[in-house]
Coordinates of C-alpha atoms in Angstrom, one line a residue:
M219 CA 78.4 94.7 128.1
T220 CA 81.7 95.3 129.4
I221 CA 83.5 98.7 129.1
F222 CA 87.6 98.8 129.1
V223 CA 88.9 102.2 129.8
E224 CA 92.3 102.9 128.9
K225 CA 94.3 105.9 129.9
G226 CA 97.1 108.1 129.4
K227 CA 97.3 108.1 125.6
D228 CA 97.7 111.4 123.8
W229 CA 95.4 112.0 120.6
D230 CA 97.1 112.0 117.2
Q231 CA 96.3 110.7 113.9
R232 CA 98.3 107.6 114.3
Y233 CA 96.6 106.7 117.5
A234 CA 93.0 107.5 115.8
S235 CA 93.7 105.3 112.8
D236 CA 94.8 102.3 115.3
H237 CA 91.8 102.7 117.6
M238 CA 88.9 103.6 114.9
E239 CA 88.8 100.1 113.1
I240 CA 85.4 98.7 113.5
G241 CA 85.1 95.0 113.7
A242 CA 82.7 92.3 113.6
D243 CA 83.1 91.3 117.5
R244 CA 83.8 95.0 118.9
M245 CA 83.4 98.5 118.4
I246 CA 86.0 101.3 119.5
Q247 CA 84.8 104.9 119.9
K248 CA 87.0 108.0 120.5
V249 CA 85.6 110.1 123.5
P250 CA 86.8 112.9 125.9
E251 CA 88.5 111.4 129.0
T252 CA 86.4 113.9 131.2
V253 CA 83.0 112.3 129.7
V254 CA 84.0 108.8 129.9
S255 CA 85.2 109.5 133.6
R256 CA 81.7 111.1 134.7
K257 CA 80.2 107.8 133.3
C258 CA 82.3 105.4 134.6
N259 CA 82.7 107.2 138.2
L260 CA 86.4 107.5 137.9
D261 CA 87.6 109.6 140.8
E262 CA 91.0 110.3 139.5
P263 CA 91.3 114.1 138.4
K264 CA 92.0 115.1 135.0
K265 CA 95.0 116.9 134.1
S266 CA 94.2 117.8 130.3
P267 CA 90.9 118.2 128.1
K268 CA 93.2 117.0 125.4
K269 CA 93.7 113.6 126.8
L270 CA 91.3 110.8 125.6
V271 CA 90.6 107.4 126.2
A272 CA 89.6 104.5 123.8
V273 CA 86.6 102.8 125.2
R274 CA 85.9 99.5 123.7
Y275 CA 82.5 98.1 124.1
V276 CA 82.6 94.3 123.8
N277 CA 79.1 92.7 123.6
A278 CA 78.7 89.9 125.7
T279 CA 76.1 88.1 123.5
H280 CA 78.2 86.1 120.9
N281 CA 75.4 85.2 118.6
D282 CA 74.8 88.4 116.7
R283 CA 77.4 90.9 118.3
A284 CA 77.9 92.8 115.0
S285 CA 74.1 93.7 115.0
S286 CA 74.6 96.4 117.5
V287 CA 77.1 98.2 115.3
V288 CA 75.5 100.7 113.4
N289 CA 76.6 103.5 111.0
E290 CA 77.6 106.8 112.9
F291 CA 78.1 109.0 109.7
G292 CA 75.2 109.5 108.1
H293 CA 75.3 106.2 106.2
G294 CA 72.4 104.3 104.5
N295 CA 70.7 101.4 105.2
G296 CA 72.2 98.9 102.6
S297 CA 73.1 95.4 103.9
F298 CA 76.4 93.0 103.2
F299 CA 74.8 92.0 99.7
T300 CA 74.1 95.5 98.6
A301 CA 77.9 96.3 98.9
Y302 CA 79.0 92.6 97.6
F303 CA 76.9 92.9 94.6
N304 CA 78.4 96.4 93.7
V305 CA 82.1 95.5 94.0
V306 CA 81.4 92.2 91.9
C307 CA 79.6 94.3 89.4
V308 CA 82.0 97.0 88.8
V309 CA 85.1 95.1 89.3
A310 CA 84.5 91.6 87.2
G311 CA 83.5 92.9 84.1
T312 CA 86.9 94.7 83.1
G313 CA 88.8 91.5 84.0
T314 CA 86.8 89.2 82.8
L315 CA 86.9 90.2 79.0
G316 CA 90.4 90.7 78.8
L317 CA 92.3 88.7 81.2
P318 CA 92.5 85.4 79.0
K319 CA 94.3 87.7 76.2
A320 CA 96.5 89.1 79.4
F321 CA 97.4 85.3 79.7
A322 CA 98.3 85.2 76.0
D323 CA 100.6 88.4 76.6
G324 CA 102.6 86.9 79.3
G325 CA 102.2 83.1 79.6
W326 CA 101.3 80.9 82.3
L327 CA 103.1 83.5 84.9
G328 CA 99.8 85.4 84.8
I329 CA 98.4 82.9 87.5
L330 CA 100.9 84.2 90.0
I331 CA 100.3 87.9 89.1
L332 CA 96.7 87.4 89.1
I333 CA 96.9 85.8 92.7
L334 CA 99.1 88.6 93.9
A335 CA 96.7 91.3 92.4
Y336 CA 93.9 89.8 94.2
A337 CA 95.4 90.0 97.6
M338 CA 96.8 93.5 97.1
A339 CA 93.5 94.6 95.7
V340 CA 91.8 93.5 99.1
Y341 CA 94.3 95.3 101.2
S342 CA 94.0 98.5 99.0
G343 CA 90.1 98.3 99.3
I344 CA 90.3 97.9 103.1
V345 CA 93.1 100.3 104.0
L346 CA 91.3 103.0 101.7
I347 CA 88.2 102.8 103.8
R348 CA 90.2 103.0 107.0
C349 CA 91.8 106.5 105.2
L350 CA 88.1 107.9 105.2
Y351 CA 88.0 107.9 109.1
C352 CA 91.8 109.3 109.6
K353 CA 90.0 112.0 111.5
P354 CA 88.5 111.9 114.6
G355 CA 84.8 112.0 114.6
E356 CA 84.7 112.7 110.6
R357 CA 84.4 110.5 107.7
L358 CA 86.1 111.8 104.9
H359 CA 83.5 111.7 101.8
D360 CA 85.7 110.4 98.7
Y361 CA 89.0 109.6 97.1
K362 CA 89.9 113.1 96.6
A363 CA 89.3 114.2 100.2
I364 CA 91.8 111.2 101.1
G365 CA 94.6 112.4 98.8
T366 CA 94.0 116.0 100.3
A367 CA 94.3 114.9 103.8
A368 CA 97.5 113.1 103.3
F369 CA 99.5 115.4 100.6
G370 CA 97.5 118.7 100.5
W371 CA 96.7 120.3 97.1
V372 CA 99.2 118.0 95.4
G373 CA 97.2 115.0 96.6
Y374 CA 93.9 116.6 95.4
I375 CA 95.1 116.8 91.8
I376 CA 96.8 113.5 91.7
A377 CA 93.7 111.6 93.1
S378 CA 91.4 113.6 91.1
A379 CA 93.1 113.1 87.9
L380 CA 93.5 109.3 88.4
H381 CA 89.8 109.4 89.7
F382 CA 87.9 111.2 86.8
L383 CA 90.2 109.3 84.2
N384 CA 88.7 106.2 85.6
L385 CA 85.2 107.3 86.2
F386 CA 84.9 108.5 82.6
G387 CA 87.0 105.9 80.7
C388 CA 85.7 102.9 82.0
P389 CA 81.9 103.4 81.5
A390 CA 82.6 105.3 77.9
L391 CA 84.5 102.1 77.0
Y392 CA 81.5 100.0 77.9
L393 CA 79.4 101.9 75.8
V394 CA 81.7 101.4 73.2
L395 CA 81.4 97.3 73.7
A396 CA 77.9 97.3 74.1
A397 CA 77.2 99.3 70.9
G398 CA 80.0 97.2 69.0
N399 CA 78.2 94.0 70.3
M400 CA 74.8 95.4 69.4
H401 CA 75.7 96.1 65.8
A402 CA 77.2 92.7 65.5
L403 CA 74.6 90.9 67.1
L404 CA 71.7 92.5 64.8
Q405 CA 73.9 92.7 61.5
N406 CA 72.0 91.8 58.4
T407 CA 68.6 91.9 60.0
A408 CA 66.1 94.5 60.1
G409 CA 67.4 96.1 63.4
A410 CA 70.9 96.9 62.2
L411 CA 72.2 100.2 63.2
D412 CA 75.8 101.7 63.1
P413 CA 77.6 101.7 66.4
T414 CA 77.4 105.4 66.7
K415 CA 73.6 105.3 66.8
W416 CA 73.6 102.3 69.4
T417 CA 76.0 104.6 71.4
I418 CA 73.2 107.4 71.3
I419 CA 70.6 104.7 71.9
W420 CA 72.3 103.1 75.2
A421 CA 73.3 106.6 76.5
A422 CA 69.7 107.7 76.5
F423 CA 68.4 104.5 78.1
L424 CA 70.7 104.7 80.8
L425 CA 69.5 108.4 81.8
I426 CA 66.4 106.0 83.2
P427 CA 68.3 104.6 86.2
S428 CA 70.4 107.5 86.7
L429 CA 67.8 109.9 87.0
T430 CA 65.4 107.6 89.3
M431 CA 68.0 106.0 91.5
K432 CA 69.4 108.6 94.1
T433 CA 72.4 106.6 95.7
L434 CA 73.9 103.4 94.9
K435 CA 71.8 101.5 97.3
E436 CA 68.9 101.7 94.7
V437 CA 71.5 100.8 92.2
T438 CA 72.0 97.5 93.7
S439 CA 69.2 95.7 91.9
I440 CA 70.9 96.1 88.8
A441 CA 74.2 95.5 90.0
A442 CA 72.9 92.1 90.8
V443 CA 71.9 91.3 87.3
G444 CA 75.3 92.3 86.1
A445 CA 77.0 90.1 88.7
I446 CA 74.7 87.1 87.0
C447 CA 75.4 88.2 83.9
T448 CA 79.1 87.9 84.0
M449 CA 78.8 84.3 86.0
M450 CA 76.9 83.1 82.7
A451 CA 79.4 84.3 80.5
V452 CA 82.0 82.6 82.3
F453 CA 80.3 79.6 82.4
V454 CA 80.0 79.8 78.3
V455 CA 83.8 80.0 77.8
L456 CA 84.5 77.4 80.5
I457 CA 82.3 74.8 78.6
Q458 CA 82.6 76.3 74.8
A459 CA 86.1 77.4 74.5
P460 CA 87.8 73.7 75.8
M461 CA 85.4 71.8 73.2
D462 CA 86.4 74.0 70.6
H463 CA 89.9 73.5 71.0
N464 CA 89.8 69.8 71.2
S465 CA 87.6 69.9 68.1
N466 CA 89.5 72.0 66.3
P467 CA 93.2 71.9 67.5
K468 CA 95.5 74.2 65.7
P469 CA 99.5 75.0 66.1
E470 CA 98.9 78.7 66.9
Y471 CA 96.8 77.3 70.3
A472 CA 99.8 76.3 71.9
T473 CA 100.6 78.2 75.2
T474 CA 104.3 79.5 77.0
G475 CA 105.0 79.2 80.3
V476 CA 106.5 82.8 80.3
I477 CA 106.6 85.5 77.8
W478 CA 108.6 88.3 78.8
T479 CA 108.1 90.7 76.4
G480 CA 104.3 90.8 77.0
F481 CA 104.9 90.9 80.4
P482 CA 104.3 94.6 81.2
S483 CA 100.9 94.6 79.2
S484 CA 100.0 91.4 80.9
L485 CA 100.8 93.3 84.3
A486 CA 98.9 96.4 83.2
T487 CA 95.8 94.2 82.1
I488 CA 95.7 92.3 85.5
A489 CA 95.9 95.4 87.3
F490 CA 92.9 96.9 85.1
S491 CA 91.2 93.9 86.1
F492 CA 90.6 95.3 89.8
G493 CA 89.6 98.6 89.1
G494 CA 86.5 100.2 90.7
N495 CA 88.0 100.9 93.9
N496 CA 87.3 104.8 93.5
T497 CA 83.7 103.6 93.8
Y498 CA 84.2 102.0 97.2
P499 CA 83.8 105.1 99.2
H500 CA 80.2 105.3 98.0
V501 CA 79.4 101.6 98.2
E502 CA 80.8 101.8 101.8
H503 CA 78.6 104.8 102.5
A504 CA 75.7 103.0 101.5
L505 CA 76.3 100.4 104.1
K506 CA 74.4 100.5 107.6
K507 CA 76.8 98.5 109.3
P508 CA 80.2 99.7 108.2
H509 CA 82.1 96.6 109.9
Q510 CA 80.7 94.5 107.2
W511 CA 82.7 96.4 104.6
K512 CA 86.0 94.5 104.8
W513 CA 84.1 91.2 104.6
A514 CA 82.1 92.3 101.5
I515 CA 85.5 93.4 99.6
V516 CA 86.8 90.2 100.8
A517 CA 84.0 88.1 99.4
G518 CA 83.6 90.6 95.9
L519 CA 86.9 90.4 94.9
S520 CA 87.2 86.5 95.7
T521 CA 84.2 86.0 93.7
C522 CA 85.7 88.1 90.9
T523 CA 88.8 86.3 91.2
C524 CA 87.2 82.7 91.0
L525 CA 85.4 84.1 87.7
Y526 CA 88.8 85.4 85.9
F527 CA 90.3 81.9 86.7
L528 CA 87.3 79.9 85.6
T529 CA 87.8 82.6 82.3
A530 CA 91.4 82.6 81.8
I531 CA 92.5 79.7 82.3
P532 CA 90.1 77.7 79.8
G533 CA 90.6 80.6 77.4
Y534 CA 94.1 80.5 77.2
W535 CA 94.6 77.0 77.2
S536 CA 92.0 76.6 74.3
Y537 CA 93.5 79.5 72.0
G538 CA 97.0 80.2 73.4
G539 CA 98.7 82.9 71.4
A540 CA 95.6 83.3 69.4
T541 CA 93.5 84.6 72.2
K542 CA 91.4 87.5 71.5
S543 CA 89.9 90.3 73.6
P544 CA 87.2 90.0 74.5
I545 CA 87.2 86.2 74.9
Y546 CA 84.0 85.8 73.4
N547 CA 85.3 86.9 70.1
S548 CA 87.7 83.9 70.0
L549 CA 85.0 81.5 70.2
P550 CA 83.3 80.0 67.3
D551 CA 80.2 81.2 65.8
G552 CA 77.1 79.8 67.6
A553 CA 74.8 80.0 70.4
G554 CA 77.5 80.1 73.1
K555 CA 79.2 83.1 71.3
T556 CA 75.6 85.0 71.0
L557 CA 74.7 84.3 74.4
S558 CA 78.3 85.8 75.8
M559 CA 77.9 88.6 74.0
I560 CA 74.3 89.2 75.2
V561 CA 74.9 88.6 78.7
M562 CA 78.2 90.6 78.8
T563 CA 76.1 93.6 76.8
I564 CA 73.9 93.4 79.8
H565 CA 76.8 93.6 82.3
V566 CA 78.4 96.6 81.1
I567 CA 75.2 98.6 80.5
F568 CA 74.3 97.6 84.4
A569 CA 77.6 98.6 85.4
I570 CA 77.7 101.9 83.7
P571 CA 75.2 103.4 86.1
I572 CA 77.4 102.7 89.1
Y573 CA 80.1 104.8 87.7
S574 CA 77.7 107.6 86.7
T575 CA 76.1 107.5 90.3
S576 CA 79.5 107.7 91.9
F577 CA 80.7 110.5 90.1
S578 CA 77.3 112.5 90.6
L579 CA 77.1 111.9 94.3
E580 CA 80.5 113.5 94.4
F581 CA 79.5 116.7 92.2
E582 CA 76.4 117.1 94.0
K583 CA 78.1 117.3 97.5
F584 CA 80.8 119.6 96.0
I585 CA 77.9 122.3 94.9
R586 CA 76.0 121.4 97.7
A587 CA 72.8 120.3 95.8
D588 CA 70.8 118.7 98.8
E589 CA 67.3 119.2 99.9
E590 CA 68.3 121.1 102.6
R591 CA 69.5 123.9 100.7
I592 CA 67.6 123.8 97.8
G593 CA 64.5 121.8 98.4
R594 CA 63.7 118.7 97.2
F595 CA 62.5 120.1 93.9
G596 CA 65.5 122.0 93.5
A597 CA 67.7 119.1 94.8
W598 CA 66.0 116.8 91.9
L599 CA 66.6 119.2 89.2
A600 CA 70.1 119.7 90.2
R601 CA 70.5 116.1 90.1
A602 CA 69.1 115.5 86.8
I603 CA 71.1 118.3 85.2
I604 CA 74.3 116.9 86.5
R605 CA 73.5 112.9 85.6
T606 CA 72.5 114.2 82.0
C607 CA 75.5 115.9 81.4
T608 CA 77.5 113.1 82.4
M609 CA 75.9 110.8 80.2
V610 CA 76.2 113.3 77.4
I611 CA 80.0 113.4 78.0
L612 CA 80.2 109.6 78.0
A613 CA 78.4 109.4 74.8
I614 CA 80.7 111.9 73.2
L615 CA 83.9 110.0 74.4
A616 CA 82.4 106.7 73.2
I617 CA 81.6 108.4 69.8
F618 CA 84.3 110.9 68.8
I619 CA 87.6 108.9 70.2
P620 CA 88.2 106.9 67.4
Y621 CA 91.2 104.6 68.8
F622 CA 89.2 104.4 72.4
D623 CA 90.5 100.7 73.0
D624 CA 94.4 101.9 72.8
F625 CA 93.3 104.8 74.8
M626 CA 91.8 103.0 77.3
G627 CA 95.0 100.9 77.7
L628 CA 96.6 104.2 78.6
I629 CA 93.9 105.2 81.3
G630 CA 94.1 101.7 82.7
A631 CA 98.0 101.8 83.2
L632 CA 97.9 105.0 84.6
A633 CA 94.6 105.6 86.4
N634 CA 94.0 102.0 87.5
C635 CA 97.6 101.0 88.8
G636 CA 97.4 104.6 90.5
L637 CA 94.2 103.9 91.9
V638 CA 94.3 100.2 93.1
F639 CA 98.1 99.9 93.8
L640 CA 99.5 102.7 94.7
L641 CA 97.5 105.6 96.2
P642 CA 95.7 104.0 98.5
I643 CA 98.6 102.6 100.0
I644 CA 100.7 105.6 100.2
C645 CA 97.9 107.7 101.5
Y646 CA 97.4 104.9 104.2
L647 CA 101.1 104.9 105.2
K648 CA 101.2 109.0 105.3
L649 CA 98.1 109.5 107.2
T650 CA 98.6 106.6 109.8
G651 CA 102.3 106.4 110.1
V652 CA 105.0 104.0 109.1
R653 CA 106.6 102.9 112.5
N654 CA 103.7 101.5 114.1
K655 CA 103.1 98.8 111.3
P656 CA 104.6 95.2 111.4
F657 CA 107.6 94.6 109.1
Y658 CA 105.5 92.0 107.3
E659 CA 102.5 94.4 106.4
L660 CA 105.3 96.8 105.1
G661 CA 107.0 94.5 103.0
F662 CA 103.4 93.8 101.3
C663 CA 103.0 97.5 100.9
A664 CA 106.3 97.9 99.6
L665 CA 105.6 94.9 96.9
T666 CA 102.4 96.5 96.1
I667 CA 103.8 99.8 95.4
F668 CA 106.6 98.0 93.1
L669 CA 103.9 96.4 91.1
G670 CA 101.9 99.1 90.7
I671 CA 104.8 101.5 89.4
I672 CA 105.8 98.7 86.9
G673 CA 102.3 98.6 85.5
C674 CA 101.9 102.1 85.6
V675 CA 105.2 102.8 83.3
F676 CA 105.3 100.0 81.2
G677 CA 101.8 99.8 80.6
T678 CA 101.8 103.6 79.8
K679 CA 104.8 103.0 77.5
D680 CA 102.9 100.5 75.3
A681 CA 99.4 102.4 75.5
V682 CA 101.5 105.2 73.9
Q683 CA 103.3 103.5 71.4
N684 CA 100.2 102.0 70.3
L685 CA 98.2 105.2 70.1
I686 CA 101.2 106.8 68.3
R687 CA 100.7 103.7 65.5
D688 CA 97.0 104.6 65.3
F689 CA 97.2 108.0 64.7
Q690 CA 99.9 107.4 62.1
G691 CA 97.5 105.1 60.1
G692 CA 98.4 101.7 61.5
H693 CA 95.1 101.3 63.4
E694 CA 93.7 97.9 62.6

């Protein structure tokens, strides 16, 4: 192992952020210069204790250099696949259901927007985790802490509002979807129930994993099942939709290159399809080796994007302007449609505990409901109360908001565009500086922020108009 000592650097946040990246083939740590001098037997006297140096440890063994990099901020024992499956399960479901309709709204230009959104979501997920380590020797806990570190109480309020809109909106929408699917699947059978009763049943069922699984590491098993279900639904659409198009061609199935009037809605839906990064701090926290995060986010979002293309392109090509959301509603009645509804119901049900556990972990930390403070039983009791109340709130939202689909359009435009494209980039530039970035990175940040604003403004405008029509009695 070789030690490199770099001297003469003043400590500040910008220098810290540039040197605290933990990569697959090197680890950089910040230590006091006096300590480094003692260990390295440097004879040169030290003038100031505020000076620090960057000590780079380079493993001489090339085969498994990353194995020596362990987490030093109290992380879990999760593997690369732990993070990978959590990312896929949280992200893929939202986009897989709605992207064919997004292409129907905006035309084939959606392909370019989807590619851009993928690149921006990957970059956003990486810099979001970098923001957690902006302070030397400390790891910020969650999204709200990042907003606070960057912009004080204003950042805390904005980050909290966007964060909780997403954490409660998405799983409540999933409950609505699951209840509606169960109602449709069992209609005209002995097990037929209305959507309200199915919502209560699912909420009660989901209390089991919420109470028995303490962290996101334990949720990985159900996350893996959800990811597999999404892949099954994608392949059903990939095969069934073109077959239906060829056997039953219709004029309304025609496709269009660009539909400018539907572009804002298409952009907001595509942005919503990459939502879920407010759970990333907890997913990364479950990793034993934090340097694996950037590879996990690249692999996870790459998988999601492939699934999106495999669903959106054949779905839009098959049904054109008549494409419905979720996409399986466009499929003809039969085994394919039934299988799609079943596996996507399983997916969204298995994704809900990831959202609810993320919220619970934050709230438990906020009220200090840990074993050191209140004992093992007290911590379990507090966790049970918090997670039960969370599930009750989700069920109430799913039952009593009558126009939840359009309301989620508003949440998607506001929360997801802000959480994915705006807040991580702006906070990253504020915490680490602008002048130390290459021009191409700054240009990419500017484009990401621009698209985030467009999706937020125009998506919100469309959602508000839809909600107004709903409350005026125009909801179908």
